[in-house]
Structures are given as C-alpha cells and as structure tokens.
Amino acid sequence: MISLLRGEVAARRTDPVVVLCGNVGYRAAISAETLRQVPAVGEEVSLHAHLIVRDDALALFGFHSEQERDLFLMLLSVQ
C-alpha cells in the first residue's frame, strides 16, 4: 500500500498533482485544501496517500495531513 509520497512536484493542476519520487511520477487526486498546500512545480512536497485497488483501475489520493486522510478513510467506510 502506498501511504506517503515525498519528492519533487512535477505537475500541479487543480486535480491531480504529479509527484516525482525517484524516477517515477505518481499521479494523485487531491482536494482543494491540499492543493493550497502544494508548492510550485520543481519544489519538494510530502503527501499522505491512500491507494484504492479496483478490478479496472488503481486510484491514488494525496492529502496534506494525516487528519485529512483519516477523514477520507472514515467517509469510505460509510455505507
């Protein structure tokens, strides 16, 4: 499970952001709150992450704080 992304911001859009970790770029969906915390392209960033694995896709979500990620996980558990 991917739980943390740390690296250089390679692309910064409304949604998603791409973080270059080593030589691999990870595309993560982010909230507007996290976007406000993401620095400019070329600067270092750390994002808490959650990977959702489905039959037809891998969905990676990035969060500025553990609290934001925990809230996301709690919302996923609601039926």
Short mmCIF file of C-alpha atoms in Angstrom, two decimals:
data_model
loop_
_atom_site.label_atom_id
_atom_site.label_comp_id
_atom_site.label_asym_id
_atom_site.label_seq_id
_atom_site.Cartn_x
_atom_site.Cartn_y
_atom_site.Cartn_z
CA MET A 1 0.00 0.00 0.00
CA ILE A 2 1.29 3.47 -0.84
CA SER A 3 0.93 5.66 2.24
CA LEU A 4 3.38 8.54 1.66
CA LEU A 5 4.70 10.38 -1.38
CA ARG A 6 7.81 12.51 -0.93
CA GLY A 7 9.51 14.13 -3.88
CA GLU A 8 9.51 16.92 -6.43
CA VAL A 9 6.28 18.41 -7.78
CA ALA A 10 6.34 17.54 -11.49
CA ALA A 11 2.85 18.85 -12.36
CA ARG A 12 0.43 20.93 -10.33
CA ARG A 13 -3.13 21.20 -11.55
CA THR A 14 -6.49 21.60 -9.90
CA ASP A 15 -6.69 17.82 -9.85
CA PRO A 16 -4.37 15.87 -9.99
CA VAL A 17 -0.83 16.59 -8.89
CA VAL A 18 2.17 14.56 -10.09
CA VAL A 19 4.97 13.89 -7.59
CA LEU A 20 8.31 12.63 -8.90
CA CYS A 21 9.66 10.08 -6.40
CA GLY A 22 12.99 8.77 -7.61
CA ASN A 23 12.43 8.42 -11.33
CA VAL A 24 8.73 7.54 -11.08
CA GLY A 25 5.93 10.10 -11.30
CA TYR A 26 2.90 9.33 -9.14
CA ARG A 27 -0.36 10.98 -10.19
CA ALA A 28 -2.55 11.63 -7.14
CA ALA A 29 -6.03 13.09 -6.92
CA ILE A 30 -6.12 15.87 -4.32
CA SER A 31 -8.65 18.11 -2.60
CA ALA A 32 -8.78 21.89 -2.94
CA GLU A 33 -7.41 22.16 0.61
CA THR A 34 -4.39 20.02 -0.25
CA LEU A 35 -3.84 21.96 -3.48
CA ARG A 36 -3.42 25.15 -1.43
CA GLN A 37 -0.57 23.44 0.44
CA VAL A 38 1.24 22.01 -2.61
CA PRO A 39 4.25 24.14 -3.61
CA ALA A 40 5.17 25.19 -7.14
CA VAL A 41 6.50 22.79 -9.78
CA GLY A 42 10.11 21.84 -9.03
CA GLU A 43 9.80 22.16 -5.25
CA GLU A 44 9.71 19.34 -2.69
CA VAL A 45 6.42 18.05 -1.26
CA SER A 46 5.22 15.33 1.10
CA LEU A 47 1.71 13.95 0.75
CA HIS A 48 0.00 11.32 2.84
CA ALA A 49 -1.60 8.90 0.41
CA HIS A 50 -4.21 6.20 0.03
CA LEU A 51 -4.33 3.73 -2.87
CA ILE A 52 -7.64 2.18 -3.90
CA VAL A 53 -7.29 -1.00 -5.97
CA ARG A 54 -10.18 -1.98 -8.21
CA ASP A 55 -10.55 -4.60 -10.93
CA ASP A 56 -10.22 -1.97 -13.65
CA ALA A 57 -8.15 0.81 -12.04
CA LEU A 58 -5.70 1.95 -9.39
CA ALA A 59 -6.75 5.25 -7.78
CA LEU A 60 -4.17 7.18 -5.75
CA PHE A 61 -5.30 10.01 -3.49
CA GLY A 62 -2.97 12.53 -1.83
CA PHE A 63 -3.55 14.54 1.35
CA HIS A 64 -1.66 17.35 3.04
CA SER A 65 -2.23 15.93 6.52
CA GLU A 66 -2.91 12.60 8.17
CA GLN A 67 -6.13 14.04 9.59
CA GLU A 68 -7.44 14.79 6.10
CA ARG A 69 -6.55 11.24 5.00
CA ASP A 70 -8.21 9.76 8.10
CA LEU A 71 -11.41 11.70 7.37
CA PHE A 72 -11.34 10.38 3.78
CA LEU A 73 -10.95 6.81 5.07
CA MET A 74 -13.81 7.30 7.51
CA LEU A 75 -16.06 8.55 4.70
CA LEU A 76 -15.14 5.49 2.59
CA SER A 77 -16.30 3.20 5.38
CA VAL A 78 -19.83 4.71 5.49
CA GLN A 79 -22.43 2.52 3.80
#
